[in-house]
CSV table of C-alpha atoms in Angstrom, one decimal:
chain,number,residue,atom,x,y,z
A,1,MET,CA,-116.4,-116.8,36.2
A,2,LYS,CA,-119.7,-115.7,34.8
A,3,ALA,CA,-119.0,-117.3,31.4
A,4,SER,CA,-118.0,-120.5,33.2
A,5,THR,CA,-121.2,-120.5,35.2
A,6,GLY,CA,-123.2,-119.8,32.1
A,7,GLN,CA,-121.5,-122.8,30.3
A,8,TRP,CA,-122.3,-125.2,33.1
A,9,PHE,CA,-125.9,-123.9,33.2
A,10,THR,CA,-126.3,-124.6,29.5
A,11,ILE,CA,-124.6,-128.1,29.8
A,12,GLY,CA,-127.0,-128.8,32.7
A,13,LEU,CA,-130.0,-127.7,30.6
A,14,VAL,CA,-129.0,-129.8,27.6
A,15,SER,CA,-128.3,-132.9,29.9
A,16,SER,CA,-131.8,-132.4,31.4
A,17,TRP,CA,-133.4,-132.1,27.9
A,18,TYR,CA,-131.6,-135.3,26.8
A,19,THR,CA,-132.5,-137.2,29.9
A,20,SER,CA,-136.2,-136.3,30.0
A,21,ASN,CA,-136.6,-136.9,26.2
A,22,ILE,CA,-134.9,-140.2,26.1
A,23,GLY,CA,-136.3,-141.2,29.5
A,24,VAL,CA,-140.0,-140.6,28.6
A,25,LEU,CA,-139.4,-142.5,25.3
A,26,LEU,CA,-137.8,-145.5,27.0
A,27,LEU,CA,-140.4,-145.5,29.9
A,28,ASN,CA,-143.3,-145.3,27.3
A,29,LYS,CA,-141.7,-148.3,25.5
A,30,TYR,CA,-141.3,-150.2,28.8
A,31,LEU,CA,-144.9,-149.6,29.9
A,32,LEU,CA,-146.6,-150.2,26.6
A,33,SER,CA,-144.5,-153.1,25.4
A,34,ASN,CA,-142.5,-154.8,28.1
A,35,TYR,CA,-144.7,-154.1,31.2
A,36,GLY,CA,-147.9,-154.9,29.3
A,37,PHE,CA,-149.8,-151.7,30.0
A,38,LYS,CA,-151.5,-151.6,26.6
A,39,TYR,CA,-153.3,-148.3,26.9
A,40,PRO,CA,-151.5,-145.6,24.8
A,41,ILE,CA,-154.5,-143.2,24.8
A,42,PHE,CA,-154.8,-143.3,28.6
A,43,LEU,CA,-151.0,-142.9,28.9
A,44,THR,CA,-151.1,-139.8,26.7
A,45,MET,CA,-154.0,-138.4,28.8
A,46,CYS,CA,-151.9,-138.8,31.9
A,47,HIS,CA,-149.1,-136.9,30.2
A,48,MET,CA,-151.5,-134.1,29.2
A,49,THR,CA,-153.1,-133.9,32.7
A,50,ALA,CA,-149.6,-133.5,34.2
A,51,CYS,CA,-148.7,-130.8,31.5
A,52,SER,CA,-151.9,-128.9,32.4
A,53,LEU,CA,-151.2,-128.9,36.1
A,54,LEU,CA,-147.5,-128.3,36.0
A,55,SER,CA,-147.8,-125.6,33.3
A,56,TYR,CA,-150.3,-123.7,35.5
A,57,ILE,CA,-147.9,-124.0,38.6
A,58,ALA,CA,-144.9,-122.9,36.5
A,59,ILE,CA,-146.5,-119.9,34.8
A,60,VAL,CA,-149.3,-118.7,37.2
A,61,TRP,CA,-147.7,-119.5,40.6
A,62,MET,CA,-144.0,-119.6,40.0
A,63,LYS,CA,-144.0,-117.0,37.2
A,64,MET,CA,-141.2,-118.7,35.2
A,65,VAL,CA,-142.5,-116.9,32.1
A,66,PRO,CA,-145.0,-114.1,31.8
A,67,LEU,CA,-148.6,-115.3,31.4
A,68,GLN,CA,-149.9,-114.6,27.9
A,69,THR,CA,-153.7,-114.3,27.8
A,70,LEU,CA,-155.9,-115.4,24.9
A,71,ARG,CA,-157.1,-112.5,22.8
A,72,SER,CA,-160.2,-114.0,21.2
A,73,ARG,CA,-162.5,-117.0,20.8
A,74,VAL,CA,-161.0,-117.5,17.3
A,75,GLN,CA,-157.5,-117.8,18.9
A,76,PHE,CA,-158.9,-120.4,21.3
A,77,PHE,CA,-160.3,-122.4,18.3
A,78,LYS,CA,-157.0,-122.2,16.5
A,79,ILE,CA,-155.2,-123.6,19.6
A,80,SER,CA,-157.8,-126.3,19.9
A,81,ALA,CA,-157.1,-127.4,16.3
A,82,LEU,CA,-153.4,-127.5,17.1
A,83,SER,CA,-154.2,-129.5,20.2
A,84,LEU,CA,-156.1,-132.1,18.2
A,85,VAL,CA,-153.2,-132.6,15.8
A,86,PHE,CA,-150.8,-132.7,18.7
A,87,CYS,CA,-153.0,-135.5,20.4
A,88,ALA,CA,-153.0,-137.5,17.1
A,89,SER,CA,-149.2,-137.2,17.0
A,90,VAL,CA,-148.5,-138.3,20.6
A,91,VAL,CA,-151.1,-141.1,20.6
A,92,SER,CA,-149.9,-142.5,17.3
A,93,GLY,CA,-146.3,-142.4,18.6
A,94,ASN,CA,-147.3,-144.2,21.7
A,95,VAL,CA,-149.3,-146.8,19.8
A,96,SER,CA,-146.2,-147.5,17.5
A,97,LEU,CA,-144.1,-148.2,20.6
A,98,ARG,CA,-146.3,-151.2,21.4
A,99,TYR,CA,-145.1,-152.8,18.1
A,100,LEU,CA,-141.8,-151.4,17.2
A,101,PRO,CA,-138.4,-151.0,18.9
A,102,VAL,CA,-137.3,-147.4,19.9
A,103,SER,CA,-134.4,-147.6,17.5
A,104,PHE,CA,-136.7,-148.0,14.5
A,105,THR,CA,-139.2,-145.3,15.6
A,106,GLN,CA,-136.3,-142.9,15.9
A,107,ALA,CA,-135.3,-143.6,12.3
A,108,VAL,CA,-138.9,-143.0,11.1
A,109,GLY,CA,-139.2,-139.9,13.3
A,110,ALA,CA,-136.1,-138.4,11.6
A,111,THR,CA,-138.1,-137.9,8.4
A,112,THR,CA,-140.0,-135.0,10.1
A,113,PRO,CA,-138.2,-132.5,7.7
A,114,PHE,CA,-139.6,-134.3,4.7
A,115,PHE,CA,-143.2,-134.1,5.9
A,116,THR,CA,-142.7,-130.4,7.0
A,117,ALA,CA,-141.5,-129.5,3.5
A,118,VAL,CA,-144.5,-131.3,2.0
A,119,PHE,CA,-147.1,-129.7,4.2
A,120,ALA,CA,-145.5,-126.2,3.9
A,121,TYR,CA,-145.7,-126.5,0.1
A,122,VAL,CA,-149.3,-127.9,0.1
A,123,MET,CA,-150.7,-125.5,2.6
A,124,THR,CA,-148.8,-122.3,2.0
A,125,MET,CA,-147.3,-122.9,-1.5
A,126,LYS,CA,-143.9,-122.2,0.1
A,127,ARG,CA,-141.2,-123.5,-2.1
A,128,GLU,CA,-137.7,-124.3,-0.8
A,129,ALA,CA,-134.5,-124.1,-2.8
A,130,TRP,CA,-133.8,-127.2,-5.0
A,131,LEU,CA,-130.8,-128.0,-2.8
A,132,VAL,CA,-133.2,-128.4,0.2
A,133,TYR,CA,-135.4,-130.9,-1.7
A,134,VAL,CA,-132.3,-132.9,-2.8
A,135,THR,CA,-131.2,-133.4,0.8
A,136,LEU,CA,-134.6,-135.0,1.6
A,137,ILE,CA,-133.8,-137.9,-0.8
A,138,PRO,CA,-131.3,-139.6,1.7
A,139,VAL,CA,-133.8,-138.8,4.6
A,140,VAL,CA,-136.5,-140.9,2.9
A,141,THR,CA,-134.2,-143.5,1.3
A,142,GLY,CA,-132.6,-144.2,4.7
A,143,VAL,CA,-136.0,-145.0,6.2
A,144,VAL,CA,-136.8,-147.3,3.3
A,145,ILE,CA,-133.5,-149.1,3.8
A,146,ALA,CA,-134.0,-149.3,7.6
A,147,SER,CA,-137.5,-150.7,7.1
A,148,GLY,CA,-136.3,-153.4,4.8
A,149,GLY,CA,-133.5,-154.3,7.3
A,150,GLU,CA,-135.6,-154.1,10.5
A,151,PRO,CA,-135.9,-157.6,12.1
A,152,SER,CA,-138.8,-156.5,14.3
A,153,PHE,CA,-140.7,-154.7,11.5
A,154,HIS,CA,-144.5,-154.5,12.1
A,155,LEU,CA,-146.7,-152.9,9.4
A,156,PHE,CA,-149.4,-151.4,11.7
A,157,GLY,CA,-146.7,-150.1,14.1
A,158,PHE,CA,-144.9,-148.5,11.1
A,159,ILE,CA,-148.1,-146.8,9.8
A,160,MET,CA,-148.7,-145.4,13.3
A,161,CYS,CA,-145.1,-144.2,13.6
A,162,LEU,CA,-145.3,-142.6,10.1
A,163,GLY,CA,-148.7,-141.0,11.1
A,164,ALA,CA,-147.1,-139.6,14.3
A,165,THR,CA,-144.2,-138.1,12.4
A,166,ALA,CA,-146.5,-136.5,9.8
A,167,ALA,CA,-148.8,-135.1,12.5
A,168,ARG,CA,-145.8,-133.6,14.3
A,169,ALA,CA,-144.8,-131.9,11.1
A,170,LEU,CA,-148.3,-130.8,10.4
A,171,LYS,CA,-148.5,-129.2,13.9
A,172,SER,CA,-145.4,-127.1,13.3
A,173,VAL,CA,-146.7,-125.9,9.9
A,174,LEU,CA,-150.2,-125.2,11.3
A,175,GLN,CA,-148.7,-123.3,14.2
A,176,GLY,CA,-146.9,-121.0,11.8
A,177,ILE,CA,-150.1,-120.4,9.9
A,178,LEU,CA,-152.6,-120.1,12.7
A,179,LEU,CA,-150.6,-118.1,15.2
A,180,SER,CA,-148.7,-115.9,12.7
A,181,SER,CA,-150.0,-112.5,13.7
A,182,GLU,CA,-148.0,-110.7,16.4
A,183,GLY,CA,-151.0,-110.5,18.7
A,184,GLU,CA,-151.6,-114.2,18.6
A,185,LYS,CA,-148.0,-115.6,19.0
A,186,LEU,CA,-147.5,-117.5,22.2
A,187,ASN,CA,-144.2,-118.9,23.5
A,188,SER,CA,-144.1,-122.7,23.8
A,189,MET,CA,-144.7,-122.7,27.6
A,190,ASN,CA,-147.9,-120.6,27.2
A,191,LEU,CA,-149.0,-122.6,24.2
A,192,LEU,CA,-148.7,-125.8,26.3
A,193,LEU,CA,-150.7,-124.2,29.1
A,194,TYR,CA,-153.7,-123.8,26.8
A,195,MET,CA,-153.2,-126.9,24.6
A,196,ALA,CA,-152.8,-129.5,27.4
A,197,PRO,CA,-156.3,-129.0,29.0
A,198,VAL,CA,-157.9,-129.1,25.5
A,199,ALA,CA,-156.0,-132.3,24.8
A,200,VAL,CA,-157.3,-133.9,28.1
A,201,VAL,CA,-160.9,-133.0,27.0
A,202,ILE,CA,-160.3,-134.7,23.6
A,203,LEU,CA,-158.5,-137.7,25.1
A,204,LEU,CA,-160.9,-138.5,27.9
A,205,PRO,CA,-163.9,-139.6,25.8
A,206,ALA,CA,-161.4,-141.3,23.3
A,207,THR,CA,-160.0,-143.3,26.3
A,208,LEU,CA,-163.4,-144.3,27.6
A,209,LEU,CA,-164.6,-145.4,24.2
A,210,MET,CA,-161.5,-147.1,22.8
A,211,GLU,CA,-159.8,-148.5,25.9
A,212,ASP,CA,-162.6,-150.3,27.7
A,213,ASN,CA,-162.6,-150.1,31.5
A,214,VAL,CA,-159.0,-148.7,31.5
A,215,VAL,CA,-159.5,-146.9,34.8
A,216,GLY,CA,-160.8,-150.0,36.6
A,217,ILE,CA,-158.0,-152.1,35.1
A,218,THR,CA,-155.4,-149.6,36.2
A,219,ILE,CA,-156.8,-149.5,39.8
A,220,ALA,CA,-156.8,-153.4,39.9
A,221,LEU,CA,-153.3,-153.4,38.5
A,222,ALA,CA,-152.2,-150.9,41.2
A,223,ARG,CA,-153.5,-153.1,43.9
A,224,LYS,CA,-151.4,-156.0,42.6
A,225,ASP,CA,-148.3,-153.9,41.8
A,226,VAL,CA,-148.1,-150.3,43.3
A,227,ASN,CA,-145.2,-149.6,41.0
A,228,ILE,CA,-147.5,-148.9,38.1
A,229,VAL,CA,-148.7,-145.7,40.0
A,230,TRP,CA,-145.2,-144.5,40.4
A,231,TYR,CA,-144.4,-145.3,36.8
A,232,LEU,CA,-147.3,-143.3,35.5
A,233,LEU,CA,-146.6,-140.4,37.8
A,234,PHE,CA,-142.9,-140.3,37.0
A,235,ASN,CA,-143.6,-140.8,33.3
A,236,SER,CA,-146.2,-137.9,33.2
A,237,ALA,CA,-143.8,-135.6,35.1
A,238,LEU,CA,-141.1,-136.4,32.6
A,239,ALA,CA,-143.5,-135.6,29.7
A,240,TYR,CA,-143.8,-132.1,31.1
A,241,LEU,CA,-140.1,-131.8,31.7
A,242,VAL,CA,-139.5,-132.6,28.0
A,243,ASN,CA,-141.5,-129.5,27.1
A,244,LEU,CA,-140.0,-127.3,29.8
A,245,THR,CA,-136.4,-128.2,29.0
A,246,ASN,CA,-137.0,-127.9,25.2
A,247,PHE,CA,-138.2,-124.3,25.8
A,248,LEU,CA,-135.2,-123.4,28.1
A,249,VAL,CA,-132.7,-125.0,25.7
A,250,THR,CA,-134.2,-123.0,22.8
A,251,LYS,CA,-134.1,-119.8,24.9
A,252,HIS,CA,-130.4,-120.3,26.0
A,253,THR,CA,-128.9,-121.6,22.7
A,254,SER,CA,-129.3,-120.9,19.0
A,255,ALA,CA,-131.7,-122.5,16.6
A,256,LEU,CA,-128.7,-124.2,14.8
A,257,THR,CA,-127.4,-125.6,18.1
A,258,LEU,CA,-130.8,-127.0,18.8
A,259,GLN,CA,-131.0,-128.7,15.4
A,260,VAL,CA,-127.5,-130.3,15.9
A,261,LEU,CA,-128.4,-131.4,19.5
A,262,GLY,CA,-131.7,-132.8,18.3
A,263,ASN,CA,-130.0,-134.9,15.6
A,264,ALA,CA,-127.5,-136.2,18.1
A,265,LYS,CA,-130.3,-137.0,20.6
A,266,GLY,CA,-132.0,-139.4,18.2
A,267,ALA,CA,-128.7,-141.3,17.8
A,268,VAL,CA,-128.1,-141.4,21.6
A,269,ALA,CA,-131.7,-142.7,22.1
A,270,VAL,CA,-131.1,-145.5,19.5
A,271,VAL,CA,-127.9,-146.7,21.3
A,272,ILE,CA,-129.4,-146.6,24.8
A,273,SER,CA,-132.6,-148.4,23.7
A,274,ILE,CA,-130.6,-151.2,22.0
A,275,LEU,CA,-128.5,-151.6,25.2
A,276,ILE,CA,-131.6,-151.6,27.5
A,277,PHE,CA,-134.2,-153.6,25.5
A,278,LYS,CA,-131.6,-155.7,23.5
A,279,ASN,CA,-133.8,-155.6,20.4
A,280,PRO,CA,-132.1,-157.2,17.4
A,281,VAL,CA,-130.6,-154.8,14.9
A,282,SER,CA,-129.3,-155.5,11.4
A,283,VAL,CA,-126.4,-153.8,9.6
A,284,THR,CA,-128.8,-152.8,6.9
A,285,GLY,CA,-131.1,-151.2,9.4
A,286,MET,CA,-128.3,-149.2,11.1
A,287,LEU,CA,-126.9,-148.1,7.7
A,288,GLY,CA,-130.4,-146.9,6.7
A,289,TYR,CA,-130.7,-145.0,10.0
A,290,LEU,CA,-127.3,-143.4,9.5
A,291,LEU,CA,-128.2,-142.3,6.0
A,292,THR,CA,-131.4,-140.7,7.4
A,293,VAL,CA,-129.5,-138.8,10.0
A,294,LEU,CA,-126.9,-137.7,7.4
A,295,GLY,CA,-129.8,-136.5,5.3
A,296,VAL,CA,-131.3,-134.5,8.2
A,297,ILE,CA,-127.9,-132.8,8.9
A,298,LEU,CA,-127.5,-131.9,5.1
A,299,TYR,CA,-131.1,-130.6,5.2
A,300,SER,CA,-130.3,-128.3,8.2
A,301,GLU,CA,-127.2,-127.0,6.4
A,302,ALA,CA,-129.1,-126.4,3.1
A,303,LYS,CA,-131.9,-124.5,5.0
A,304,LYS,CA,-129.2,-122.4,6.7
A,305,ARG,CA,-127.5,-121.5,3.4
A,306,THR,CA,-130.6,-120.7,1.5
A,307,LYS,CA,-132.0,-118.3,4.1
């Protein structure tokens, strides 16, 4: 009975992880592209504000995980540096959704292992086995093919999406370098608790400078259509749920299971986005995406075998 309950709990967690991940992605796309709310920095700031508040409630009030305190000013500066890279990643990703279909952004996002390997080598001189590097060839080739066959290709959107993917990889490598000592390591929930408020501080002036009168425009829009308020609140809560469920799935499954689920999640997001937004797709584009996913699976296998 206990094993059965545990299985259902894990299935529920994975379902919540998939739903929140794909949900926030599709809602971002709807708001920034279809609804016409063209303020990706403000949208990211809403996400980070929700993550700040909900992280505090979950850790300090509800005690879902023990609170890990910061040890030094240096540790705070390291977390601030990570937060800056994290902001760049999320904002770039949201900007790309204004110009590109979700299916294509998922194909580009699947190249994260390539950028991770490059940054790990450049910043730590960490070399992987030759087999790992070979598996990165289909990862990159697939995106090149998908780009050539993408009917809705937009160069600026593609550059932003590539930047978001690179920044995401850079954050994971930096996190390993900056928070490597035992005294500085934080679990992802506590890291988010400290990163999110720093992100809000970074994004607030960026929003005011780069998205002129966004607060006034949002208030005016809310007077015409109150749904925008609910969209933003729900979207921001989902952004936190993505981080919470990711932490819980990581805790209750193995790293390998997480990799497999992550690869499948991208494919599920592609199918759902095409069904909802009905964006045109070409056979070439889909073959390119499948080649990239195959490359990521081979990469995961190669990494596992060379450990």
